[in-house]
Amino acid sequence: MLYFKTAGESHGKCLIAIVEGFPAGVLIDEAVINSEMKRRQGGLGRGGRMQIEEDRVEILSGIRKNITLGSPICLMIKNRDFKIDELPAVTRPRPGHADLAGVIKYNQKDARNILERASARETAARVAVGALVKILLSQFGIDVFGYVRGVGGINSDKFLGDISVGRDIREKSPMYCVDREIEAKIVERIKETSEKGDSLGGIIEVIAHGLPIGLGNHTQWDLRLDARLAGALMSVQAIKGVEVGLGCDVANKFGSEVHDEIFYEKSAKNKLLTGGFKRITNNAGGIEGGISNGEPIVVRAYMKPIPTLMKPLRSVDFLTKEPITATYERSDVCAVPAASVVCEAMVAFEISRAFLEKFGGDSLDEVKRNYEGYVSNI
Amino acid sequence: MLYFKTAGESHGKCLIAIVEGFPAGVLIDEAVINSEMKRRQGGLGRGGRMQIEEDRVEILSGIRKNITLGSPICLMIKNRDFKIDELPAVTRPRPGHADLAGVIKYNQKDARNILERASARETAARVAVGALVKILLSQFGIDVFGYVRGVGGINSDKFLGDISVGRDIREKSPMYCVDREIEAKIVERIKETSEKGDSLGGIIEVIAHGLPIGLGNHTQWDLRLDARLAGALMSVQAIKGVEVGLGCDVANKFGSEVHDEIFYEKSAKNKLLTGGFKRITNNAGGIEGGISNGEPIVVRAYMKPIPTLMKPLRSVDFLTKEPITATYERSDVCAVPAASVVCEAMVAFEISRAFLEKFGGDSLDEVKRNYEGYVSNI
Amino acid sequence: MLYFKTAGESHGKCLIAIVEGFPAGVLIDEAVINSEMKRRQGGLGRGGRMQIEEDRVEILSGIRKNITLGSPICLMIKNRDFKIDELPAVTRPRPGHADLAGVIKYNQKDARNILERASARETAARVAVGALVKILLSQFGIDVFGYVRGVGGINSDKFLGDISVGRDIREKSPMYCVDREIEAKIVERIKETSEKGDSLGGIIEVIAHGLPIGLGNHTQWDLRLDARLAGALMSVQAIKGVEVGLGCDVANKFGSEVHDEIFYEKSAKNKLLTGGFKRITNNAGGIEGGISNGEPIVVRAYMKPIPTLMKPLRSVDFLTKEPITATYERSDVCAVPAASVVCEAMVAFEISRAFLEKFGGDSLDEVKRNYEGYVSNI
Amino acid sequence: MLYFKTAGESHGKCLIAIVEGFPAGVLIDEAVINSEMKRRQGGLGRGGRMQIEEDRVEILSGIRKNITLGSPICLMIKNRDFKIDELPAVTRPRPGHADLAGVIKYNQKDARNILERASARETAARVAVGALVKILLSQFGIDVFGYVRGVGGINSDKFLGDISVGRDIREKSPMYCVDREIEAKIVERIKETSEKGDSLGGIIEVIAHGLPIGLGNHTQWDLRLDARLAGALMSVQAIKGVEVGLGCDVANKFGSEVHDEIFYEKSAKNKLLTGGFKRITNNAGGIEGGISNGEPIVVRAYMKPIPTLMKPLRSVDFLTKEPITATYERSDVCAVPAASVVCEAMVAFEISRAFLEKFGGDSLDEVKRNYEGYVSNI
């Protein structure tokens, strides 16, 4: 079974990801992983640390001569500012962070012992995993694409059509948007907000093309593809809302407006994936009954503004109980572009997991044979 | 480790839930479970089957003389209309259901082999589990409360204050609302929609009071309390969006508007749970960094309208590939009240899981001793 | 992922097994399961309860018209002597049972609250699961065969050649032996021991034929096939030793005597499973490096004599702390034949799990296609 | 929940272990871990590589200023002979290794892609984990002790009394024995065997003192402490047999000889752990019904001789199918002392897991409070 875990603290030696259940025989180009690492570090609105980091992945295990072995893959990203033991104690918990709850839960006197792990720095390891599994998915024509749909209330209402077109636009966008109209407004909003010492959240959309019908399960609550995607997205630091397809809006509509009617076209272009069944709408976001239905997976995550503000929030020193203002740890105004890379990684991971659960196999050849047997049978 | 699984088909012999990791020594009143079963069957907008069912839980294992043994608890709800073998084949997949995707995934010629398990009838077993774990939580003063915040676009904007007041109102509300103003409008909307043969979705809010600070973990992506809650809620049939606290709205606000500043009051009324730290706002919905922060947990789930319409949707017979209208299986106009009971159950389960992970213990006495040791140390 | 859990107490309403991850499309003959239930109840040396029980499996879910649906399969075996609430309290813990440790762990005052679940009656549910998975394995020519190799020190030194011949002998043997010479001696030993009010243990061997090379994993400690088989066998009540292949004897030999040299024969009869590679010895018991190597899996489990003796053991009343003799609950002299059925079930389960992990697939057709693709590629 | 996974290949960059669920607040002395690393590398009978390695653990995460944080702990052991990409292909599978089965399973043309991970070098990571969890266990007076009971048929029949006495003897023994009489004979046997180019296996015993009554569970097959210990021991490379307490011998005895009668002594010296209940015998090896009973845990593992012989075994080149002799990869005559350290580590891990499942807690203080509450209540 595919799974991954991460380890590592923000100013510790490194971040680590371990991935188990990845098939043997997949060619891994480190440069592809590193370009994802770079993408996570980019985007307008980031503070000074991003320049220090220049994350690069080092493969510690599971790959020989650039080919996966089927054994656990361990990826390391070194922290260039490793100084965790020297950093001062933090006794002023920051609202919106794990600081206070973590200190009490783990019986600590220094919130640094919590915040070092709770930090979004951990997402570097997730992005490395995402890059790895996207290489696997690409072997099956599955393309996962995350982008920024909105920041600080300036939200796109455009539907993203072709991912490859979107990717070209996104690559040039400082905000990882695919809608140039809102982008300029967002850039302006970030500038203003930066000057005020405030911060901004935003909306991330992740779309996955090329999934065959039949990933995920309707048979048990914790095997549903939508449940797993929701959990994976909500696990990303600062995400407070998650939706699939039409999402929260479904609550306000009639049934006759929501469900995606089913049609059949003998020579539908994605016939291989759906057997010729097709939809004209995709309000379901590609998942019905917890199973992929052959349409693109569409999910959205809603990110809160970064809680560490230059204009600090009121808090209490947890040792003295004196009112104070919260410790200022970081200076990003907006981390939504970075989070879009993380959300893309998490979606790619959950799709890969469902994919390998269905198709089994220990080597890429075997997974392919099983996959092809299935799709040619659809 | 607490977990549960369900089994059973909609028109099979029964629904089954198995719960493992539940401590010994808890007094279980079957009537309490059955009153939850009844609540799931109630609510305005349900079709004919609800009258047939009159669900009652039968305890098959894990409880002796009404006291839990610490061994797996198996709960059965018999189906009064057990006739799965006699029911006709379904070859007309219903949009919005698992029918089509399931038939292809599992290589079936009869969608009944899918829909019987994908049916929301399965939630009866979840509600039984929810009732069980709420009995446990009540021993620790934790109260989980789900209600309907809106139906078909008629949404309450009131904040629910006191759960016990809310419960009184909800018990009398045909829509499981706590806002009488919107209720009348919703009832009207359901009536109109019923006449049109259409269906309605809605918004469910679940609030949990009484959690100590420190449930959940910031240390690993899949241990975060918000991630687990999101997965659990999205796993409920027909849910397409999930949020925590302020939820999706966070994306449109400034950081200075979102985060809940921290204060201290020596004699705060929930001091036992938070050590005197308190908030004036609860935009975080009681979870920061994946850990409960002592404020009420607030989550919302957005439910789509039931896809089985009296005015059927277009589909395709998957054997003949001929266009048809989808099979009509059920007749509810609105199942949001029922889903609110299910969402409450799922939230109660995930809180119980995090609770027992933190406090360990094999008997209620031991869990209590560990819990009390912790809260008196906060 | 295939897994199973059981629930139920010895004198509760029933035993329950839930099996998840079983593929759709498998024809299940209830009579086959029930014949295994009967086999568990047979064998010389059992006391009076076996006559009462006449276990029969009732399928509660996951199967429609005798075909699996891919949804969780729930199997129930009713207890004919359901009287758990009426049975008297037990305060005299029996040596060799969970009674004392369980009472303290779970903070109980009545050991019945422990022994009802710890009882080997629970194995009825395991045997039902074993019967189910053996039906699956039989579709792939995998045959799992458990038998009694020895009782009370009278042990066979014969190697079991052909399973089908062994099965014929076993079916007629009151001791589930395949070596008629020792059987007569064992029957005599049981008779003598019964008269003395004592009890006997024995040795169980389980052999599995027909596995392709490549089940299990060398990549992680808890994925090794031998580790899982050892855990599964040791989990059977009263088993205190487990071995694979030559087993414990390996410790006393030279390397040159132990390892199975590798040969190749283009037209080897099991070529499909091993690609023509073959061994002349099978000291490894079919597993090298945690992976099946195409030779028969051979494992053994060593069972202790039943601790409930007619000549009771010394103990202490845990309430009064007075020395007493232990409560007499059951009257079997020897339960090794029954345990051989349980061990066979556990081995069949772990092989099925490894099989489905490798081959994936949601329906029998898909599993077969994947399996055939693999073996034809070997 | 405590778990660990390892990653890394024998000649890759490093071995990695990740441990999750370890409580915060535990002081970790790296020197203690490194002395265990050294112990694994010692023992008579090892070949040349042991001198190269000089394993040292580097802590990558989860620990700050020598104190655990509650976040995942990642331990790295660098390989001094990192050259995996340069090493030649292996097409001659070695009997007794994963080579052949792995190559076919993972569709490889070079057995190095298998043997690098299947190698017992992986156990370095397990020993690091073992050292870590033993530091935790020592906080609760739990002492886990592994030693060599026999090699090549020269087996001790002495019962190990006091662990602390045994440890003194073991520390001075080149064979990690505690019975000086057999040691001299073993040393002689190894010398002879080395000259013949053959190899030897042996018997390892692990004893754990100081466990309270009540670890493990009787409630589900895969939660039993004996089942988990058996799986963990059998997962160690080259182990083919596992037993608890009297072990396999139970099969040959009468019930009246096997079960440990129960006595009570108000002022028994281990009263804290057992509530005054005590045994005179410990044939059960400290586990009844899957639960620790307060007596020392006693388990044994039977190790086969190392399969890589200087006098190579017959095999077949899997590409050409020509008969050959197996590739010679390593030169140990006997690795039983090293394996005793690994078995000790695995037992310590499983006991820690059961311990933390029972007592919960996020910090050492909390675990201690919960533990003390329990034992003072026994």
Short mmCIF file of N, CA and C in Angstrom, two decimals, chain A residues 4-6 95-97 104-106 117 126 152-153 155 196 198-199 202 213-214 216-217 219-222 224 226-227 231 234-235 237 240-244 248 251-256 259-262 264 284 287-288 302 305 307 314-315 321 374, chain B residues 4-6 95-97 104-106 117 126 152-153 155 196 198-199 202 213-214 216-217 219-222 224 226-227 231 234-235 237 240-244 248 251-256 259-262 264 284 287-288 302 305 307 314-315 321 374:
data_model
loop_
_atom_site.label_atom_id
_atom_site.label_comp_id
_atom_site.label_asym_id
_atom_site.label_seq_id
_atom_site.Cartn_x
_atom_site.Cartn_y
_atom_site.Cartn_z
N PHE A 4 2.83 7.74 2.75
CA PHE A 4 4.04 8.52 3.04
C PHE A 4 3.92 9.17 4.40
N LYS A 5 5.06 9.40 4.98
CA LYS A 5 5.16 10.12 6.24
C LYS A 5 6.29 11.14 6.08
N THR A 6 6.18 12.21 6.83
CA THR A 6 7.29 13.16 6.82
C THR A 6 7.87 13.27 8.23
N PRO A 95 -1.52 33.48 17.95
CA PRO A 95 -2.87 33.07 17.55
C PRO A 95 -2.84 32.47 16.13
N GLY A 96 -3.64 31.45 15.91
CA GLY A 96 -3.72 30.85 14.60
C GLY A 96 -2.68 29.77 14.36
N HIS A 97 -1.83 29.53 15.32
CA HIS A 97 -0.80 28.49 15.23
C HIS A 97 -1.05 27.41 16.28
N ILE A 104 0.60 22.97 25.71
CA ILE A 104 -0.14 22.33 26.79
C ILE A 104 -0.24 20.82 26.57
N LYS A 105 -0.55 20.44 25.33
CA LYS A 105 -0.67 19.01 25.02
C LYS A 105 0.61 18.25 25.34
N TYR A 106 1.73 18.81 24.90
CA TYR A 106 3.01 18.09 25.04
C TYR A 106 3.79 18.51 26.29
N ARG A 117 7.91 21.99 14.33
CA ARG A 117 7.31 20.90 13.56
C ARG A 117 6.00 21.33 12.91
N ARG A 126 6.32 17.27 1.60
CA ARG A 126 5.13 16.81 0.88
C ARG A 126 5.26 17.07 -0.62
N GLY A 152 -7.32 36.99 -1.30
CA GLY A 152 -7.87 38.15 -0.59
C GLY A 152 -9.19 38.66 -1.13
N GLY A 153 -10.02 37.76 -1.61
CA GLY A 153 -11.33 38.16 -2.09
C GLY A 153 -11.39 38.47 -3.58
N ASN A 155 -11.34 36.83 -6.71
CA ASN A 155 -11.45 35.44 -7.12
C ASN A 155 -11.85 35.30 -8.58
N LYS A 196 0.59 47.48 4.80
CA LYS A 196 -0.16 47.57 6.06
C LYS A 196 0.34 46.56 7.10
N ASP A 198 -0.20 43.43 6.95
CA ASP A 198 -1.25 42.41 7.13
C ASP A 198 -0.97 41.23 6.20
N SER A 199 -1.86 40.29 6.15
CA SER A 199 -1.62 39.10 5.32
C SER A 199 -2.91 38.68 4.63
N GLY A 202 -6.42 32.75 0.38
CA GLY A 202 -6.91 32.62 -0.98
C GLY A 202 -7.48 31.25 -1.26
N ILE A 213 -12.22 5.71 -14.96
CA ILE A 213 -13.37 5.47 -14.11
C ILE A 213 -13.00 4.33 -13.15
N GLY A 214 -13.34 4.49 -11.87
CA GLY A 214 -13.18 3.34 -10.98
C GLY A 214 -12.11 3.44 -9.90
N GLY A 216 -11.00 4.64 -6.14
CA GLY A 216 -11.74 4.88 -4.91
C GLY A 216 -12.78 3.79 -4.71
N ASN A 217 -13.52 3.88 -3.62
CA ASN A 217 -14.48 2.82 -3.26
C ASN A 217 -15.73 3.42 -2.64
N THR A 219 -17.47 1.35 -0.77
CA THR A 219 -17.83 0.26 0.13
C THR A 219 -17.58 0.53 1.61
N GLN A 220 -16.72 1.49 1.91
CA GLN A 220 -16.45 1.78 3.32
C GLN A 220 -16.13 3.26 3.45
N TRP A 221 -16.57 3.85 4.53
CA TRP A 221 -16.47 5.30 4.67
C TRP A 221 -15.06 5.83 4.46
N ASP A 222 -14.07 5.11 4.97
CA ASP A 222 -12.72 5.67 4.90
C ASP A 222 -11.96 5.27 3.64
N ARG A 224 -13.45 6.06 0.57
CA ARG A 224 -14.00 6.93 -0.48
C ARG A 224 -12.94 7.92 -0.96
N ASP A 226 -13.30 10.85 -2.29
CA ASP A 226 -13.55 12.24 -1.88
C ASP A 226 -13.21 12.45 -0.41
N ALA A 227 -13.49 11.45 0.42
CA ALA A 227 -13.14 11.57 1.84
C ALA A 227 -11.63 11.69 2.00
N GLY A 231 -9.55 14.92 3.45
CA GLY A 231 -8.63 14.82 4.58
C GLY A 231 -7.23 15.30 4.20
N MET A 234 -7.28 19.15 3.82
CA MET A 234 -7.45 19.85 5.11
C MET A 234 -6.20 19.67 5.99
N SER A 235 -5.41 18.68 5.69
CA SER A 235 -4.18 18.48 6.46
C SER A 235 -3.09 19.50 6.12
N GLN A 237 -1.34 22.88 6.12
CA GLN A 237 -1.33 23.99 7.07
C GLN A 237 -2.14 25.17 6.50
N LYS A 240 -8.79 25.80 5.69
CA LYS A 240 -9.96 25.74 6.59
C LYS A 240 -11.23 25.28 5.87
N GLY A 241 -11.18 25.14 4.55
CA GLY A 241 -12.36 24.66 3.83
C GLY A 241 -11.93 23.87 2.61
N VAL A 242 -12.73 22.86 2.28
CA VAL A 242 -12.39 21.97 1.17
C VAL A 242 -13.67 21.64 0.42
N GLU A 243 -13.61 21.62 -0.90
CA GLU A 243 -14.80 21.20 -1.63
C GLU A 243 -14.45 20.39 -2.87
N VAL A 244 -15.45 19.65 -3.33
CA VAL A 244 -15.30 18.81 -4.52
C VAL A 244 -16.32 19.28 -5.54
N CYS A 248 -19.53 23.70 -2.00
CA CYS A 248 -20.50 24.20 -1.03
C CYS A 248 -21.76 24.73 -1.70
N ALA A 251 -25.43 23.16 -1.86
CA ALA A 251 -26.44 23.27 -0.80
C ALA A 251 -27.56 24.24 -1.17
N ASN A 252 -27.28 25.10 -2.11
CA ASN A 252 -28.24 26.15 -2.46
C ASN A 252 -29.01 25.88 -3.74
N LYS A 253 -28.84 24.70 -4.32
CA LYS A 253 -29.42 24.44 -5.64
C LYS A 253 -30.45 23.32 -5.58
N PHE A 254 -31.22 23.25 -6.67
CA PHE A 254 -32.15 22.13 -6.83
C PHE A 254 -31.41 20.91 -7.37
N GLY A 255 -31.91 19.75 -7.05
CA GLY A 255 -31.33 18.51 -7.57
C GLY A 255 -31.23 18.52 -9.10
N SER A 256 -32.24 19.09 -9.72
CA SER A 256 -32.24 19.09 -11.19
C SER A 256 -31.13 19.97 -11.77
N HIS A 259 -26.97 17.47 -10.72
CA HIS A 259 -26.41 16.18 -11.11
C HIS A 259 -26.04 16.15 -12.57
N ASP A 260 -24.97 15.45 -12.86
CA ASP A 260 -24.40 15.41 -14.20
C ASP A 260 -25.02 14.27 -15.00
N GLU A 261 -25.86 14.64 -15.94
CA GLU A 261 -26.53 13.60 -16.71
C GLU A 261 -25.52 12.78 -17.50
N ILE A 262 -25.93 11.57 -17.83
CA ILE A 262 -25.01 10.60 -18.44
C ILE A 262 -25.37 10.42 -19.91
N TYR A 264 -23.73 8.86 -23.90
CA TYR A 264 -22.82 7.84 -24.46
C TYR A 264 -22.42 8.26 -25.87
N ALA A 284 -20.09 17.20 -10.20
CA ALA A 284 -19.64 16.22 -9.20
C ALA A 284 -18.14 16.31 -8.97
N ILE A 287 -16.20 12.72 -9.10
CA ILE A 287 -16.36 11.65 -8.10
C ILE A 287 -17.84 11.45 -7.78
N GLU A 288 -18.32 10.25 -7.95
CA GLU A 288 -19.69 9.91 -7.54
C GLU A 288 -19.64 8.67 -6.65
N TYR A 302 -9.47 26.22 0.69
CA TYR A 302 -9.55 27.62 1.10
C TYR A 302 -8.54 27.88 2.20
N PRO A 305 -5.33 33.58 5.81
CA PRO A 305 -4.13 34.42 5.74
C PRO A 305 -3.12 33.93 6.78
N PRO A 307 -0.91 33.66 9.81
CA PRO A 307 -1.19 34.28 11.10
C PRO A 307 -0.04 35.14 11.64
N ARG A 314 -2.70 40.16 19.73
CA ARG A 314 -2.60 40.07 21.18
C ARG A 314 -2.53 38.61 21.64
N SER A 315 -1.73 38.38 22.63
CA SER A 315 -1.62 37.03 23.17
C SER A 315 -1.21 37.13 24.64
N LYS A 321 1.80 34.52 32.22
CA LYS A 321 0.37 34.84 32.04
C LYS A 321 0.14 36.34 31.77
N TYR A 374 -7.40 -3.51 -17.60
CA TYR A 374 -8.65 -2.91 -17.10
C TYR A 374 -9.25 -1.94 -18.11
N PHE B 4 -14.01 2.18 13.58
CA PHE B 4 -15.23 1.45 13.26
C PHE B 4 -15.31 1.19 11.77
N LYS B 5 -16.00 0.12 11.46
CA LYS B 5 -16.30 -0.24 10.09
C LYS B 5 -17.77 -0.59 10.03
N THR B 6 -18.36 -0.40 8.88
CA THR B 6 -19.74 -0.84 8.72
C THR B 6 -19.81 -1.90 7.63
N PRO B 95 -27.49 9.46 -12.43
CA PRO B 95 -26.49 10.53 -12.24
C PRO B 95 -26.40 10.91 -10.77
N GLY B 96 -25.20 11.19 -10.32
CA GLY B 96 -25.01 11.60 -8.93
C GLY B 96 -24.85 10.45 -7.96
N HIS B 97 -24.92 9.24 -8.47
CA HIS B 97 -24.72 8.05 -7.63
C HIS B 97 -23.48 7.28 -8.07
N ILE B 104 -18.63 -0.33 -13.54
CA ILE B 104 -17.42 -0.53 -14.36
C ILE B 104 -16.26 -0.99 -13.48
N LYS B 105 -16.10 -0.34 -12.35
CA LYS B 105 -15.00 -0.71 -11.43
C LYS B 105 -15.08 -2.18 -11.03
N TYR B 106 -16.28 -2.60 -10.63
CA TYR B 106 -16.44 -3.96 -10.10
C TYR B 106 -16.89 -4.97 -11.14
N ARG B 117 -25.03 -1.04 -1.63
CA ARG B 117 -24.03 -0.69 -0.61
C ARG B 117 -23.76 0.81 -0.59
N ARG B 126 -23.69 4.11 10.97
CA ARG B 126 -22.82 5.17 11.49
C ARG B 126 -23.48 5.89 12.67
N GLY B 152 -31.69 24.50 0.72
CA GLY B 152 -32.08 25.08 -0.56
C GLY B 152 -31.83 26.57 -0.66
N GLY B 153 -30.80 27.05 -0.05
CA GLY B 153 -30.46 28.47 -0.17
C GLY B 153 -31.03 29.33 0.93
N ASN B 155 -30.57 30.05 4.38
CA ASN B 155 -29.53 29.73 5.35
C ASN B 155 -29.57 30.67 6.54
N LYS B 196 -42.84 20.04 -7.36
CA LYS B 196 -42.15 20.06 -8.65
C LYS B 196 -41.40 18.76 -8.92
N ASP B 198 -38.71 17.91 -7.47
CA ASP B 198 -37.27 18.19 -7.41
C ASP B 198 -36.76 17.90 -5.99
N SER B 199 -35.50 18.19 -5.74
CA SER B 199 -34.93 17.89 -4.42
C SER B 199 -34.04 19.03 -3.96
N GLY B 202 -28.51 21.17 1.52
CA GLY B 202 -28.46 22.14 2.62
C GLY B 202 -27.14 22.12 3.35
N ILE B 213 -8.15 21.26 25.71
CA ILE B 213 -7.08 21.64 24.80
C ILE B 213 -6.17 20.42 24.62
N GLY B 214 -5.77 20.14 23.37
CA GLY B 214 -4.76 19.11 23.19
C GLY B 214 -5.18 17.82 22.51
N GLY B 216 -5.81 15.72 19.04
CA GLY B 216 -5.24 15.82 17.70
C GLY B 216 -3.75 16.06 17.78
N ASN B 217 -3.11 16.16 16.63
CA ASN B 217 -1.65 16.27 16.57
C ASN B 217 -1.23 17.21 15.44
N THR B 219 1.86 16.79 14.42
CA THR B 219 3.14 16.18 14.07
C THR B 219 3.16 15.42 12.75
N GLN B 220 2.00 15.04 12.27
CA GLN B 220 1.98 14.28 11.01
C GLN B 220 0.69 14.60 10.29
N TRP B 221 0.76 14.69 8.98
CA TRP B 221 -0.38 15.18 8.21
C TRP B 221 -1.66 14.41 8.49
N ASP B 222 -1.57 13.10 8.64
CA ASP B 222 -2.80 12.32 8.78
C ASP B 222 -3.25 12.15 10.22
N ARG B 224 -3.78 15.08 12.09
CA ARG B 224 -4.39 16.36 12.44
C ARG B 224 -5.89 16.20 12.64
N ASP B 226 -8.29 18.37 12.30
CA ASP B 226 -9.11 18.96 11.24
C ASP B 226 -9.09 18.09 9.98
N ALA B 227 -7.94 17.48 9.67
CA ALA B 227 -7.87 16.60 8.51
C ALA B 227 -8.79 15.40 8.69
N GLY B 231 -12.15 14.51 6.49
CA GLY B 231 -12.32 13.22 5.81
C GLY B 231 -13.59 12.52 6.26
N MET B 234 -16.64 14.38 4.77
CA MET B 234 -16.76 14.22 3.31
C MET B 234 -17.13 12.78 2.96
N SER B 235 -16.89 11.87 3.88
CA SER B 235 -17.25 10.47 3.63
C SER B 235 -18.75 10.23 3.72
N GLN B 237 -22.39 10.32 2.59
CA GLN B 237 -23.01 10.36 1.28
C GLN B 237 -23.60 11.75 1.00
N LYS B 240 -20.42 17.53 -0.30
CA LYS B 240 -19.47 17.99 -1.33
C LYS B 240 -18.56 19.12 -0.84
N GLY B 241 -18.79 19.62 0.36
CA GLY B 241 -17.93 20.67 0.88
C GLY B 241 -17.86 20.57 2.40
N VAL B 242 -16.73 20.92 2.95
CA VAL B 242 -16.51 20.80 4.39
C VAL B 242 -15.69 21.99 4.85
N GLU B 243 -16.04 22.56 6.00
CA GLU B 243 -15.22 23.65 6.50
C GLU B 243 -15.12 23.62 8.02
N VAL B 244 -14.09 24.27 8.51
CA VAL B 244 -13.82 24.36 9.94
C VAL B 244 -13.84 25.84 10.33
N CYS B 248 -14.48 28.53 4.45
CA CYS B 248 -14.07 29.05 3.15
C CYS B 248 -13.91 30.57 3.15
N ALA B 251 -10.60 32.81 3.09
CA ALA B 251 -9.83 33.13 1.89
C ALA B 251 -10.02 34.59 1.47
N ASN B 252 -11.09 35.20 1.93
CA ASN B 252 -11.42 36.55 1.48
C ASN B 252 -11.08 37.62 2.50
N LYS B 253 -10.43 37.26 3.58
CA LYS B 253 -10.22 38.21 4.67
C LYS B 253 -8.74 38.51 4.90
N PHE B 254 -8.51 39.57 5.65
CA PHE B 254 -7.15 39.89 6.07
C PHE B 254 -6.77 39.04 7.30
N GLY B 255 -5.50 38.80 7.43
CA GLY B 255 -5.01 38.06 8.60
C GLY B 255 -5.45 38.70 9.91
N SER B 256 -5.48 40.01 9.94
CA SER B 256 -5.85 40.70 11.17
C SER B 256 -7.31 40.49 11.53
N HIS B 259 -7.55 35.71 12.87
CA HIS B 259 -6.98 34.91 13.95
C HIS B 259 -7.55 35.29 15.31
N ASP B 260 -7.68 34.31 16.14
CA ASP B 260 -8.35 34.48 17.43
C ASP B 260 -7.30 34.83 18.48
N GLU B 261 -7.32 36.09 18.89
CA GLU B 261 -6.33 36.54 19.87
C GLU B 261 -6.49 35.77 21.18
N ILE B 262 -5.40 35.71 21.91
CA ILE B 262 -5.35 34.88 23.12
C ILE B 262 -5.37 35.76 24.36
N TYR B 264 -6.13 35.67 28.88
CA TYR B 264 -6.02 34.82 30.05
C TYR B 264 -6.93 35.35 31.14
N ALA B 284 -11.22 30.04 14.29
CA ALA B 284 -10.48 28.81 14.02
C ALA B 284 -11.37 27.57 14.17
N ILE B 287 -9.76 24.60 16.45
CA ILE B 287 -8.59 23.79 16.06
C ILE B 287 -7.50 24.70 15.49
N GLU B 288 -6.34 24.64 16.09
CA GLU B 288 -5.17 25.35 15.56
C GLU B 288 -4.02 24.36 15.40
N TYR B 302 -21.60 20.57 3.54
CA TYR B 302 -22.55 21.05 2.53
C TYR B 302 -23.05 19.87 1.72
N PRO B 305 -28.40 18.14 -3.18
CA PRO B 305 -29.77 17.61 -3.20
C PRO B 305 -29.72 16.14 -3.61
N PRO B 307 -30.02 12.90 -5.49
CA PRO B 307 -30.02 12.79 -6.95
C PRO B 307 -31.20 12.01 -7.53
N ARG B 314 -31.50 12.43 -17.39
CA ARG B 314 -31.11 11.63 -18.55
C ARG B 314 -29.91 10.74 -18.24
N SER B 315 -29.94 9.54 -18.76
CA SER B 315 -28.83 8.62 -18.56
C SER B 315 -28.77 7.67 -19.75
N LYS B 321 -26.58 0.67 -24.17
CA LYS B 321 -26.05 2.00 -24.52
C LYS B 321 -27.14 2.94 -25.06
N TYR B 374 -4.54 14.82 33.48
CA TYR B 374 -4.13 15.81 32.47
C TYR B 374 -4.77 17.17 32.72
#
